[in-house]
PDB file of C-alpha atoms in Angstrom:
ATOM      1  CA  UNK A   1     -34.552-106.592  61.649  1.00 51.00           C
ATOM      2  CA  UNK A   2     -31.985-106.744  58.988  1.00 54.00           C
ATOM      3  CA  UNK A   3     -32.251-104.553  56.094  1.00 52.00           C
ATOM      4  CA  UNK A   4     -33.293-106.033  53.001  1.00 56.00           C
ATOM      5  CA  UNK A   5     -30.492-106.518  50.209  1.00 56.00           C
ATOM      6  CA  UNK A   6     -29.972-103.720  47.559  1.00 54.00           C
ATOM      7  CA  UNK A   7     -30.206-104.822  44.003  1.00 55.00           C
ATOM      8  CA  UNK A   8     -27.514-105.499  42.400  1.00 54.00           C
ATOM      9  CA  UNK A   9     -27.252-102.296  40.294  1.00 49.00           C
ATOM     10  CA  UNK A  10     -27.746 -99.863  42.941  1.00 51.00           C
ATOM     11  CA  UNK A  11     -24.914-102.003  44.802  1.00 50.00           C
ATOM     12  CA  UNK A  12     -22.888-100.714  41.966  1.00 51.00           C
ATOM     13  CA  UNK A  13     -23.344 -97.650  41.567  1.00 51.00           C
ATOM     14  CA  UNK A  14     -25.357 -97.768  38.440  1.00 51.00           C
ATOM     15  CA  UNK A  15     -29.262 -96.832  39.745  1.00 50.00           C
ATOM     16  CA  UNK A  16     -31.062 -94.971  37.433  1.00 52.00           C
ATOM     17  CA  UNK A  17     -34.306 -93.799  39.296  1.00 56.00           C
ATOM     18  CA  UNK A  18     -37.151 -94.740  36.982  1.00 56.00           C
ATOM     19  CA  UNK A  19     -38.595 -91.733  34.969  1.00 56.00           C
ATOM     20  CA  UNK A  20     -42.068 -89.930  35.588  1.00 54.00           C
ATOM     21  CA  UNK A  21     -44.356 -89.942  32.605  1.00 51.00           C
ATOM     22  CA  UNK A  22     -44.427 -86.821  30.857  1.00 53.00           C
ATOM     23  CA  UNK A  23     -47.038 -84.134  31.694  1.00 52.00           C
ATOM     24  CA  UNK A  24     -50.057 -83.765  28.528  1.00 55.00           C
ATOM     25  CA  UNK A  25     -50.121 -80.307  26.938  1.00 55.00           C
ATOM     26  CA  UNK A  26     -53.297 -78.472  27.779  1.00 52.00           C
ATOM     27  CA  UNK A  27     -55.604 -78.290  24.785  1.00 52.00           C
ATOM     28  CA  UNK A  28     -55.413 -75.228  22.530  1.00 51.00           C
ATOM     29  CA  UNK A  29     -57.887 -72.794  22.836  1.00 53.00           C
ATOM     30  CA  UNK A  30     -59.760 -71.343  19.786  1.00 51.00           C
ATOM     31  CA  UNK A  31     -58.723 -67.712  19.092  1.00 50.00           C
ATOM     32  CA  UNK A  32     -61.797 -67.395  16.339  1.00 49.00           C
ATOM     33  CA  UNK A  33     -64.579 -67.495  19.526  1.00 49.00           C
ATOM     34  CA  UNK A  34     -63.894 -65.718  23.008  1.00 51.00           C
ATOM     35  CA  UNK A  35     -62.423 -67.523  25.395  1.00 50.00           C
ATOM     36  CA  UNK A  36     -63.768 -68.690  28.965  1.00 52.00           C
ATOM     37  CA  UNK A  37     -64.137 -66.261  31.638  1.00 52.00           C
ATOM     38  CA  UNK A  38     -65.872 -63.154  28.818  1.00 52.00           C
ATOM     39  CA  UNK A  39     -62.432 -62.042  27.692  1.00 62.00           C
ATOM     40  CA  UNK A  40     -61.276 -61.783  23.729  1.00 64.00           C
ATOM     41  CA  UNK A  41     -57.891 -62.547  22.432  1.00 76.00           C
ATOM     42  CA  UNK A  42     -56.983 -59.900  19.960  1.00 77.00           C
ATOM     43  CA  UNK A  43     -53.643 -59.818  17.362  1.00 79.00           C
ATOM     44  CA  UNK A  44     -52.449 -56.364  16.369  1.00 80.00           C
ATOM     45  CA  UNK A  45     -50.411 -56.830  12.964  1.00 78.00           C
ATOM     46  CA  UNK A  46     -47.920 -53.558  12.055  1.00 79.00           C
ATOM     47  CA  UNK A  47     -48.206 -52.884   8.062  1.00 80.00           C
ATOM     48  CA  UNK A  48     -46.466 -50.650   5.973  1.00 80.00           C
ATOM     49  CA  UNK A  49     -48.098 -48.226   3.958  1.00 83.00           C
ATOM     50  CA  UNK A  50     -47.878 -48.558   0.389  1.00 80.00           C
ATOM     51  CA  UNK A  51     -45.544 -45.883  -0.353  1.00 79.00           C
ATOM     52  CA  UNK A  52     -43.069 -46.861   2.091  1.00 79.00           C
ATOM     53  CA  UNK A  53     -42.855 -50.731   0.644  1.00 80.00           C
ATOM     54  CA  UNK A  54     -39.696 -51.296  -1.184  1.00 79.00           C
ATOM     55  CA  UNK A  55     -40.226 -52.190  -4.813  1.00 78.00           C
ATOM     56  CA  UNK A  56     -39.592 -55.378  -6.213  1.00 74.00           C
ATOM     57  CA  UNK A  57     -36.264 -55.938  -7.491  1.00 73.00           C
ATOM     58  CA  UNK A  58     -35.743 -56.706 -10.942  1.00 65.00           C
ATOM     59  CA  UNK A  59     -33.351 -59.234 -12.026  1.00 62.00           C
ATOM     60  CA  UNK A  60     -31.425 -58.121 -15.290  1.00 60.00           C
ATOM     61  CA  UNK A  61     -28.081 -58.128 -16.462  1.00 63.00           C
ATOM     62  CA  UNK A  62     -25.881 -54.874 -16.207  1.00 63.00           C
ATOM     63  CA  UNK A  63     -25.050 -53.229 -19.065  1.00 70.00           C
ATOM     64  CA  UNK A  64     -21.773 -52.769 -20.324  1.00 73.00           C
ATOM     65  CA  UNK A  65     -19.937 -49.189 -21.146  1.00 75.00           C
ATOM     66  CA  UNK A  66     -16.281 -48.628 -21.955  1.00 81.00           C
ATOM     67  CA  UNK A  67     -14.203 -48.589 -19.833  1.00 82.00           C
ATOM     68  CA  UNK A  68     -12.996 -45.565 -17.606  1.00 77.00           C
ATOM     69  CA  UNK A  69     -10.224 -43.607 -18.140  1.00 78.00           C
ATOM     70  CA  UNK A  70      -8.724 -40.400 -16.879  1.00 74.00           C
ATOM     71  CA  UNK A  71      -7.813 -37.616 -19.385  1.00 77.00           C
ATOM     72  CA  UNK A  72      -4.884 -35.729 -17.148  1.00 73.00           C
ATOM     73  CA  UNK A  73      -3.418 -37.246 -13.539  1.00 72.00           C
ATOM     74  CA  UNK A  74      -5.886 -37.040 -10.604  1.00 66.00           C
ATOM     75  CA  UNK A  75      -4.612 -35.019  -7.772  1.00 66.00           C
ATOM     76  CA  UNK A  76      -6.070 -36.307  -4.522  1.00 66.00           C
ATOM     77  CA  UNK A  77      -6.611 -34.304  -1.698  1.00 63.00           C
ATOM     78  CA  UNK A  78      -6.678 -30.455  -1.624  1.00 62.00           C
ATOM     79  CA  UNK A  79      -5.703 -28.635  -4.719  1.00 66.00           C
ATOM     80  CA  UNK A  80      -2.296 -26.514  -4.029  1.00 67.00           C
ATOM     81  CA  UNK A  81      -3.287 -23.131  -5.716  1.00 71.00           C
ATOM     82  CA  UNK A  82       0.388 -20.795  -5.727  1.00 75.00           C
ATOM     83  CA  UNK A  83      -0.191 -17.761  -3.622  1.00 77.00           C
ATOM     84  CA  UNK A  84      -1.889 -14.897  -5.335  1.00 78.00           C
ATOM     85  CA  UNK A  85       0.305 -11.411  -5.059  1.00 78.00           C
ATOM     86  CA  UNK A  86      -1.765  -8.689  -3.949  1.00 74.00           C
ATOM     87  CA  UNK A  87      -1.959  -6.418  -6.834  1.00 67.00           C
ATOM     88  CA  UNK A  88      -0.353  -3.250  -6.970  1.00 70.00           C
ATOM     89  CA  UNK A  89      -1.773   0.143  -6.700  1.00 70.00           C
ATOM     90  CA  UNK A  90      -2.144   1.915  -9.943  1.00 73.00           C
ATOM     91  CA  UNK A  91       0.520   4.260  -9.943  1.00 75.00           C
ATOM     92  CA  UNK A  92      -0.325   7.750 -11.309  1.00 82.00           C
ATOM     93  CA  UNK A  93       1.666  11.057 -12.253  1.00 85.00           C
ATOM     94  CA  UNK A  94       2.024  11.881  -9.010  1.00 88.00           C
ATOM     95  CA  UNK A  95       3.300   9.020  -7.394  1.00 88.00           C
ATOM     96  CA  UNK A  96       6.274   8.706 -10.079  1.00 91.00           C
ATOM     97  CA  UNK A  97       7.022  12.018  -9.605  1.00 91.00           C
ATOM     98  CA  UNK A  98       7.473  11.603  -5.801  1.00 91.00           C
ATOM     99  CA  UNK A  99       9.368   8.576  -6.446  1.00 90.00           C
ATOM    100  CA  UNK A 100      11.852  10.364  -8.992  1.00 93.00           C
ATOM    101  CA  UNK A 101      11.553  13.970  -6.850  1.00 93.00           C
ATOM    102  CA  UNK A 102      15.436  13.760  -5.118  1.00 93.00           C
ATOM    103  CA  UNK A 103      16.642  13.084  -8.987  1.00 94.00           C
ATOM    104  CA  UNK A 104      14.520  15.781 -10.334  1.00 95.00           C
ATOM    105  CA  UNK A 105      15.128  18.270  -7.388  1.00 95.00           C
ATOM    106  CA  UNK A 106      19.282  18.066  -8.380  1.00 95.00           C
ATOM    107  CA  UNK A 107      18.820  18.082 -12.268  1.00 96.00           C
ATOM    108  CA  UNK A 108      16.324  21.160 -11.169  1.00 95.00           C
ATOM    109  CA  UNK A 109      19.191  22.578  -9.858  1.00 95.00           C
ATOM    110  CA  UNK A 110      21.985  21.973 -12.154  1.00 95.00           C
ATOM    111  CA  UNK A 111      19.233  23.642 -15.150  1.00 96.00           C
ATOM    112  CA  UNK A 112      18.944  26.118 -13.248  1.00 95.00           C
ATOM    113  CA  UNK A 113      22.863  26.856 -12.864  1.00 95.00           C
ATOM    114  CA  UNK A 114      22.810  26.163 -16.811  1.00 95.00           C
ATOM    115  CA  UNK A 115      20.353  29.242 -17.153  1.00 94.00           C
ATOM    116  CA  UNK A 116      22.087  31.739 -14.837  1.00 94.00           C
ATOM    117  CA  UNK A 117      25.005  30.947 -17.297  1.00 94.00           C
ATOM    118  CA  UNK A 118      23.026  31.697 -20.167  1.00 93.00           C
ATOM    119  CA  UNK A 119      21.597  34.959 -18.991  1.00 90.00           C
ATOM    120  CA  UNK A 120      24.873  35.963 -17.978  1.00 91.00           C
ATOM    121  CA  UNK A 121      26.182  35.255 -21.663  1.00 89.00           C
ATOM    122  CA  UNK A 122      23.005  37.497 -22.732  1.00 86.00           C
ATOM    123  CA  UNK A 123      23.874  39.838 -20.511  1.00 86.00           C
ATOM    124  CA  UNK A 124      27.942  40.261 -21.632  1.00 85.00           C
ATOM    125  CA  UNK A 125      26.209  40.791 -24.799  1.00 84.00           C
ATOM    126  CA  UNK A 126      24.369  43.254 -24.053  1.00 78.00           C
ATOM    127  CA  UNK A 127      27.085  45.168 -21.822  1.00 77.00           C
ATOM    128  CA  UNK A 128      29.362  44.908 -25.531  1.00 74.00           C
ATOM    129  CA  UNK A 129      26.542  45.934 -27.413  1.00 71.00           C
ATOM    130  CA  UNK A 130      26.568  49.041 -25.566  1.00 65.00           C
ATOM    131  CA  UNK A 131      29.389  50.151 -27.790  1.00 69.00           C
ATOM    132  CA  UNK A 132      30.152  47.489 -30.744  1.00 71.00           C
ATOM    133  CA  UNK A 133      27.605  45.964 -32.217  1.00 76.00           C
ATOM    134  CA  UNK A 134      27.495  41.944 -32.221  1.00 76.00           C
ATOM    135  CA  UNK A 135      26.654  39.791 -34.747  1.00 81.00           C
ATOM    136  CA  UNK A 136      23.525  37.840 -35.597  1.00 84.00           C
ATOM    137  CA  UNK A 137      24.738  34.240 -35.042  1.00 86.00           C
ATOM    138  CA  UNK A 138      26.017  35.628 -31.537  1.00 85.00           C
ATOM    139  CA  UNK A 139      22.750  36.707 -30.963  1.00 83.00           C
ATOM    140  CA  UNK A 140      20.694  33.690 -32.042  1.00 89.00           C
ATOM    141  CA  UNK A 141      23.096  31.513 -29.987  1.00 91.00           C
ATOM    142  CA  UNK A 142      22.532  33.463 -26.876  1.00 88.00           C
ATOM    143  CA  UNK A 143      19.065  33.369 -27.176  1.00 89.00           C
ATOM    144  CA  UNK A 144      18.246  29.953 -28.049  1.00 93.00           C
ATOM    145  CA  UNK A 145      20.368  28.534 -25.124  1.00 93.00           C
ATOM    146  CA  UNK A 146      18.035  31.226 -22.866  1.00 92.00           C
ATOM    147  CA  UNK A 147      15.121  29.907 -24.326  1.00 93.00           C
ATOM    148  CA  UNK A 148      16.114  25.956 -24.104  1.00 95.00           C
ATOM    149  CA  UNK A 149      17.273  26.045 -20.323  1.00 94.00           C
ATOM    150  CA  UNK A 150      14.171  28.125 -19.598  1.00 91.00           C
ATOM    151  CA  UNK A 151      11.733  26.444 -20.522  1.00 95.00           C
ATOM    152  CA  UNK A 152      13.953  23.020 -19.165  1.00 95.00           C
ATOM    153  CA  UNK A 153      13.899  24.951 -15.735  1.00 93.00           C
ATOM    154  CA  UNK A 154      10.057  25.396 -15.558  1.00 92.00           C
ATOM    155  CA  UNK A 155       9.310  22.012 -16.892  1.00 95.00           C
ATOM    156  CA  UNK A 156      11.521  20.433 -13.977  1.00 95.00           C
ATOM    157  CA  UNK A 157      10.195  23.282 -11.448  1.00 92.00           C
ATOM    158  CA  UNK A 158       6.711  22.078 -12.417  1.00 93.00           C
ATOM    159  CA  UNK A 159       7.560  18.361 -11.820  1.00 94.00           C
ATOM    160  CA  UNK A 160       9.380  19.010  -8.229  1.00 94.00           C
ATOM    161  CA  UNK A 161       6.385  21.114  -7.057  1.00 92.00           C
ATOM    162  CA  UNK A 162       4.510  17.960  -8.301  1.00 93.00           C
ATOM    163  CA  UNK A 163       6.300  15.217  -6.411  1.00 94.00           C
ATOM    164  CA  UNK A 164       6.672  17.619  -3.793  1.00 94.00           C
ATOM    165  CA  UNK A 165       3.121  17.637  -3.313  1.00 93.00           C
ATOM    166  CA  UNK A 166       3.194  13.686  -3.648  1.00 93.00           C
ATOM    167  CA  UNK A 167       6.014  13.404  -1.074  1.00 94.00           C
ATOM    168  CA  UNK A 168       3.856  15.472   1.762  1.00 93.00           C
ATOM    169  CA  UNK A 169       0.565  13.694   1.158  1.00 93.00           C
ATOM    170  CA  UNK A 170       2.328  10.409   1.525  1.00 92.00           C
ATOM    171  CA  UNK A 171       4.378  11.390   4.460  1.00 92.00           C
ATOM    172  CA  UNK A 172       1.709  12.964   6.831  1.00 92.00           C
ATOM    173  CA  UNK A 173      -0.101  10.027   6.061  1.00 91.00           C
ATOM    174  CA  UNK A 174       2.358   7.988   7.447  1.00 91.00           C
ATOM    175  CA  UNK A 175       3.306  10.214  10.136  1.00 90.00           C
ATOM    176  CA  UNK A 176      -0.664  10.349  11.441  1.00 92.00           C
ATOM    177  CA  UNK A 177      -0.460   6.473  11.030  1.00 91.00           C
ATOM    178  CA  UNK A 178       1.722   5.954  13.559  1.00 88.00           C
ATOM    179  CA  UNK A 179      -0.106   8.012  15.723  1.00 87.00           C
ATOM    180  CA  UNK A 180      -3.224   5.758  14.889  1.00 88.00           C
ATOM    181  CA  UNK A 181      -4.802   8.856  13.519  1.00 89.00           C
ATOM    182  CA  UNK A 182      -5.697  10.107   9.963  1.00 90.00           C
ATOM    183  CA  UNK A 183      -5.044  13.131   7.922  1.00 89.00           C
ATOM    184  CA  UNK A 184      -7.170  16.218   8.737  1.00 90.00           C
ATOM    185  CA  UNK A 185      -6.219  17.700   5.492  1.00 91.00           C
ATOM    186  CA  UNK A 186      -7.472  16.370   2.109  1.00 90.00           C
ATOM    187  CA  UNK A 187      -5.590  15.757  -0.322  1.00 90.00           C
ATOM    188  CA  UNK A 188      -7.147  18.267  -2.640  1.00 91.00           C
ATOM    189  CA  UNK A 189      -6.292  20.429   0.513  1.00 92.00           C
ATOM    190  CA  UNK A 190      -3.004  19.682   0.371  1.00 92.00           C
ATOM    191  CA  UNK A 191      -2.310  20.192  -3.526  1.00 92.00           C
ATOM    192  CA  UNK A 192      -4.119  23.643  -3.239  1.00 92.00           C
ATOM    193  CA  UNK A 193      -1.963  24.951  -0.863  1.00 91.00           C
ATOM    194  CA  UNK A 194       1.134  23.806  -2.524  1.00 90.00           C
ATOM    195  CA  UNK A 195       0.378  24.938  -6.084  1.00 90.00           C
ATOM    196  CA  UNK A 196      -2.033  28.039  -6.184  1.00 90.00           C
ATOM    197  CA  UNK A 197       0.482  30.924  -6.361  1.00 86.00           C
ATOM    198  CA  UNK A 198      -0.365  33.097  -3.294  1.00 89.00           C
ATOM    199  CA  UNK A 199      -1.680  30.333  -1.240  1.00 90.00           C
ATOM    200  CA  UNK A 200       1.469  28.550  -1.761  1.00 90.00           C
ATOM    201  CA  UNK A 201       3.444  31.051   0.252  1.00 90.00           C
ATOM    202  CA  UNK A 202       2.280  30.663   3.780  1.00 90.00           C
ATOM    203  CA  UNK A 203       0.547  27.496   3.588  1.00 92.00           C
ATOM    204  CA  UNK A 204       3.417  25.005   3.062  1.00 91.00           C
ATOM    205  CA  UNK A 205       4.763  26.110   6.524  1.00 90.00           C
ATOM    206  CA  UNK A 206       1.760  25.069   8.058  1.00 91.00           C
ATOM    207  CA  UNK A 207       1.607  21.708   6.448  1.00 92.00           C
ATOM    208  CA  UNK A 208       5.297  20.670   7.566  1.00 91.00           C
ATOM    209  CA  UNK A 209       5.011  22.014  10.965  1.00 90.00           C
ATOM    210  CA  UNK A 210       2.052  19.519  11.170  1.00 90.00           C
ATOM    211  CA  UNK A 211       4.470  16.566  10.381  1.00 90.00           C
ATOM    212  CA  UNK A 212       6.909  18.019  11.898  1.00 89.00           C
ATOM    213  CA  UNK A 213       4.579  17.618  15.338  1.00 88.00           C
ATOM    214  CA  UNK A 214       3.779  14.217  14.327  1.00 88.00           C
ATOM    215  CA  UNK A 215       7.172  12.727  13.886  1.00 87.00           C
ATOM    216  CA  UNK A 216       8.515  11.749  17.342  1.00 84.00           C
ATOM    217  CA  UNK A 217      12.201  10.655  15.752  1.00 83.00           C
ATOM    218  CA  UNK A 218      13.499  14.492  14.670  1.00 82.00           C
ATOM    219  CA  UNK A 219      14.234  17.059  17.071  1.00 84.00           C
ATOM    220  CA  UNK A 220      11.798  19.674  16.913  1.00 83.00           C
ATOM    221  CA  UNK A 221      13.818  22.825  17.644  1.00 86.00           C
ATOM    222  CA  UNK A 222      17.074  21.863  15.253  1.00 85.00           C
ATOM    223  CA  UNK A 223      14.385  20.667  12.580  1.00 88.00           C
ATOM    224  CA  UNK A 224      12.243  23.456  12.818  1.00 88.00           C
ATOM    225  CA  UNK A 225      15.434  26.175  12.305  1.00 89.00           C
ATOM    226  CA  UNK A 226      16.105  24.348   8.860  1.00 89.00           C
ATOM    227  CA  UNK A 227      12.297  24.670   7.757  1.00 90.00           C
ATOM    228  CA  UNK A 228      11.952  28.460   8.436  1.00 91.00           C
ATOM    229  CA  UNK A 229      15.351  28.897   6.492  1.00 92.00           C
ATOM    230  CA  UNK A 230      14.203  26.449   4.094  1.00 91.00           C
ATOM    231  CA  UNK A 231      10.662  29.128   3.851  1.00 91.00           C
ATOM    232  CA  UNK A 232      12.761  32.156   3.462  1.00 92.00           C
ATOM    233  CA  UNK A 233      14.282  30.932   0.983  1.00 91.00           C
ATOM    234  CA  UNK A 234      10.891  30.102  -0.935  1.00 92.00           C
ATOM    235  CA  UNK A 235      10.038  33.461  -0.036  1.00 93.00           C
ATOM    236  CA  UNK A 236      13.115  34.734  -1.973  1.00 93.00           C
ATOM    237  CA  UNK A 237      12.908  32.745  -4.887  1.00 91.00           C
ATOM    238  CA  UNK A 238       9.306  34.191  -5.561  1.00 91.00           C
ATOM    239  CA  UNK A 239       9.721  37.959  -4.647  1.00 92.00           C
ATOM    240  CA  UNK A 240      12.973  37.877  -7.342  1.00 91.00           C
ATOM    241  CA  UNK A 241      10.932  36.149  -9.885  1.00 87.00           C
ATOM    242  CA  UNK A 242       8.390  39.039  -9.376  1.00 89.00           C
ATOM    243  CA  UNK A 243      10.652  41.615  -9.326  1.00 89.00           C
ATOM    244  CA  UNK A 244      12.452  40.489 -12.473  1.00 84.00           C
ATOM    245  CA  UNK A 245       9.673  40.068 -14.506  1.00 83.00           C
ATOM    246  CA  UNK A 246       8.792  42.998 -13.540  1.00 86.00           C
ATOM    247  CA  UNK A 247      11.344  45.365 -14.666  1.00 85.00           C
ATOM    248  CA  UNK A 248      12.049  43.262 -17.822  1.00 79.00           C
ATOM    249  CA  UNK A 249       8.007  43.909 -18.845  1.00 82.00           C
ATOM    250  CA  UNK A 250       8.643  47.407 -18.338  1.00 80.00           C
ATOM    251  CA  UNK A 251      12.418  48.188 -18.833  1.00 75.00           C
ATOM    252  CA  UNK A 252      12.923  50.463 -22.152  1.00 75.00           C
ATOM    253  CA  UNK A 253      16.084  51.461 -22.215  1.00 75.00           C
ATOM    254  CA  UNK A 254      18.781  48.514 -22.608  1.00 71.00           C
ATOM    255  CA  UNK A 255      20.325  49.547 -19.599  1.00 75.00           C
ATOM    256  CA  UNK A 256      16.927  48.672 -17.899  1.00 78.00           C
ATOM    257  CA  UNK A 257      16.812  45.531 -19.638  1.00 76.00           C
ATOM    258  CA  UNK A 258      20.432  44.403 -18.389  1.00 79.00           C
ATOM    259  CA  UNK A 259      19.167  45.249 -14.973  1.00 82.00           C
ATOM    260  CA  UNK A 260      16.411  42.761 -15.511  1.00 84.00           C
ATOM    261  CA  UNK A 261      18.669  40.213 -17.037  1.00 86.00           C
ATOM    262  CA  UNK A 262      20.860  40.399 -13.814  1.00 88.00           C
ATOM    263  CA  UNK A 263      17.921  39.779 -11.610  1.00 89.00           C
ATOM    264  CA  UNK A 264      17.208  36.654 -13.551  1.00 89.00           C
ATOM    265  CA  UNK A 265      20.555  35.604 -13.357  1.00 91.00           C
ATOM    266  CA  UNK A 266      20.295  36.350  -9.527  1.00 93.00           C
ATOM    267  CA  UNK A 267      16.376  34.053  -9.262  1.00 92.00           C
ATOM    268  CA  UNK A 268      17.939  31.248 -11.275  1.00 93.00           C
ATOM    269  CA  UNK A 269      21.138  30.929  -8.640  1.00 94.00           C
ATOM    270  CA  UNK A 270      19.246  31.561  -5.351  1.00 94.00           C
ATOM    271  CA  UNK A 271      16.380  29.313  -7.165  1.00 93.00           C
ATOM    272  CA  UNK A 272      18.959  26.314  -7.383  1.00 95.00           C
ATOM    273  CA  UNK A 273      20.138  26.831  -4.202  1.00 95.00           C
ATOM    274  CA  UNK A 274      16.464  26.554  -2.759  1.00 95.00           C
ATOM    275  CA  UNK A 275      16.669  23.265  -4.888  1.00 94.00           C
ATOM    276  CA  UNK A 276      19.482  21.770  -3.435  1.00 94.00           C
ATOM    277  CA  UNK A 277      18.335  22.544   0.225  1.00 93.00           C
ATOM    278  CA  UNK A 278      14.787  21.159  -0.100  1.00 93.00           C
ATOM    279  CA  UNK A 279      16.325  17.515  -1.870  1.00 94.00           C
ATOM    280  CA  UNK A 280      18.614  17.987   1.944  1.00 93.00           C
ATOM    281  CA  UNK A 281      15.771  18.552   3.829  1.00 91.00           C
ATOM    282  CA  UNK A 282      13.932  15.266   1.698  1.00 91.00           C
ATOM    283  CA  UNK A 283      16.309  13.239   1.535  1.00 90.00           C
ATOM    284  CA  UNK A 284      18.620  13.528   5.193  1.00 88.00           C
ATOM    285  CA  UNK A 285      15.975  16.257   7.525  1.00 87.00           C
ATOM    286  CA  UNK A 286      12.787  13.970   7.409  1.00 87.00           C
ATOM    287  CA  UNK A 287      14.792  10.618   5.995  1.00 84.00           C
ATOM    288  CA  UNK A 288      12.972   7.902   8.193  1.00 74.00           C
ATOM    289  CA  UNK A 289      16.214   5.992   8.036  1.00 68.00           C
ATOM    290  CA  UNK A 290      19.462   7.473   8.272  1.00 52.00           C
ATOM    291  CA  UNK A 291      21.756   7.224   5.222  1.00 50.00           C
ATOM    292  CA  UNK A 292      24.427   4.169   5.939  1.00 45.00           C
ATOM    293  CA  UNK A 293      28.112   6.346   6.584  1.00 48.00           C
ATOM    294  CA  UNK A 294      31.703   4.602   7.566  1.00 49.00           C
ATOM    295  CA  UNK A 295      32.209   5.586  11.184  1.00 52.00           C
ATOM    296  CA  UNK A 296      34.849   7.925  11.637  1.00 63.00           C
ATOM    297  CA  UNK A 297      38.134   6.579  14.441  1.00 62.00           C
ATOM    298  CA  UNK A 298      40.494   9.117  15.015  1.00 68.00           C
ATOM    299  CA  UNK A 299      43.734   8.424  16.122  1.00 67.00           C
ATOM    300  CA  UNK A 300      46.317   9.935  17.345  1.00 67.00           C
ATOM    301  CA  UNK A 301      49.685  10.796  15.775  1.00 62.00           C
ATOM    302  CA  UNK A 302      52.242   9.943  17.449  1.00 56.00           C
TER     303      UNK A 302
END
């Protein structure tokens, strides 16, 4: 059988299938009553506590102030402090004295030359005296330039054995430092055996031959040859002071008393010279750094 003809729209392409009604909502339960079946529909409503309720906001206008200002420039960022110099350590009598000790070891010495020469006038006055007398300003003359370098002498004597004392406690110091060791010796150890008369014979010796183990840069048989020179001469210096004092305390007749006067003359020479060998053995024996000298290029002649 022949189909049946399409309508006209559907022959065009324009069908629209016809719509289904829309489905009914079911009805709303009650949530005041239980529902069917036995169960209850409960609502759980989160609260917060009083405390933790933000308070109302009040609605006013802000007052005004005057207006800000800065009183210097603001620096931003980190504040740039200049670097702070460690302070120095207080410097006391001994430490200028050790500083100053090669100065005062040479003017030691040159006082002392000054007060051979004025013993020796004393005693050329006493040699005349022995048969013309001399006269009074003579006399005051040669004994106020005795008196003057003496006392110069024992001032600057008394300042070297000073910085000497300052120069040894500092160098042993450093000496044991490079070793990564300290001092055995105190320093109250150390002054004691450098200024109390007797001790200060024997145990000087003892204290350089301790630096003198702890300082790898010096040869230790050339170095120690100049330190027991450099002892016998201390050892000199004191038995002549002795010995002259000595006979001048007890000399009565004035040839006696030019004996003694020769043996000062004699201590005040060998005392310079012990002077002048202990600012060498400072400043070029146990010098850390060798003093800066023009090398030497000989040539030939031709």
């Amino acid at each position: 059988m022949p189909a049946p003809p399409m309508p006209r729209a559907q022959a065009n392409n324009m069908y629209v299938p016809p719509r289904s009604s829309p489905a009914r909502p079911a009805p709303a339960r009650p949530t005041g009553g239980p529902a069917r079946g036995g169960r209850a529909r409960v609502r759980w409503v989160a609260l917060r506590p009083p405390s933790a309720r933000p308070k109302p906001r009040v609605d006013g206008t802000a007052e005004t102030g005057p207006t800000p200002r800065y009183e210097h420039t603001p620096g931003w960022g980190l504040r740039d402090f200049p670097p702070i110099e460690p302070a120095e350590p207080q410097r006391g009598p001994i430490e200028w004295l050790r500083d100053w000790l090669p100065s005062l070891l040479l003017a030691a010495a040159g006082v002392l030359v000054l007060a051979a020469a004025a013993e020796s006038w004393i005693y050329a006055l006493l040699v005349v005296n022995l048969e013309d007398p001399i006269s009074r300003p003579m006399q005051v003359a040669a004994e106020t330039a005795v008196w003057i370098t003496g006392l110069a002498a024992v001032v600057l004597m008394v300042a070297c054995l000073v910085g000497v004392a300052g120069w040894l406690i500092d160098e042993r110091a450093k000496a044991y430092s490079d070793h990564e060791q300290l001092d055995p010796r105190s320093r109250r150890q150390l002054m004691i055996g450098l200024w109390v008369p007797v001790l200060s014979l024997f145990w000087p010796v003892a204290f350089f031959r301790e630096l003198l183990d702890r300082r790898d840069d010096l040869l230790p048989v050339h170095t120690r040859k100049r330190l027991w020179w450099l002892w016998s001469g201390w050892l000199a210096v004191n038995g002549l002071v002795v010995v002259g004092v000595l006979v001048r305390i007890f000399a009565e007749s004035l040839v006696w008393q030019a004996n003694a006067v020769v043996l000062v003359i004699i201590s005040n020479l060998v005392s310079a010279a012990f002077a002048g060998g202990l600012w060498w053995t400072i400043t070029r024996l146990f010098a850390r750094e060798a003093p800066a000298t023009a090398p030497t290029r000989w040539l030939a002649a031709v």
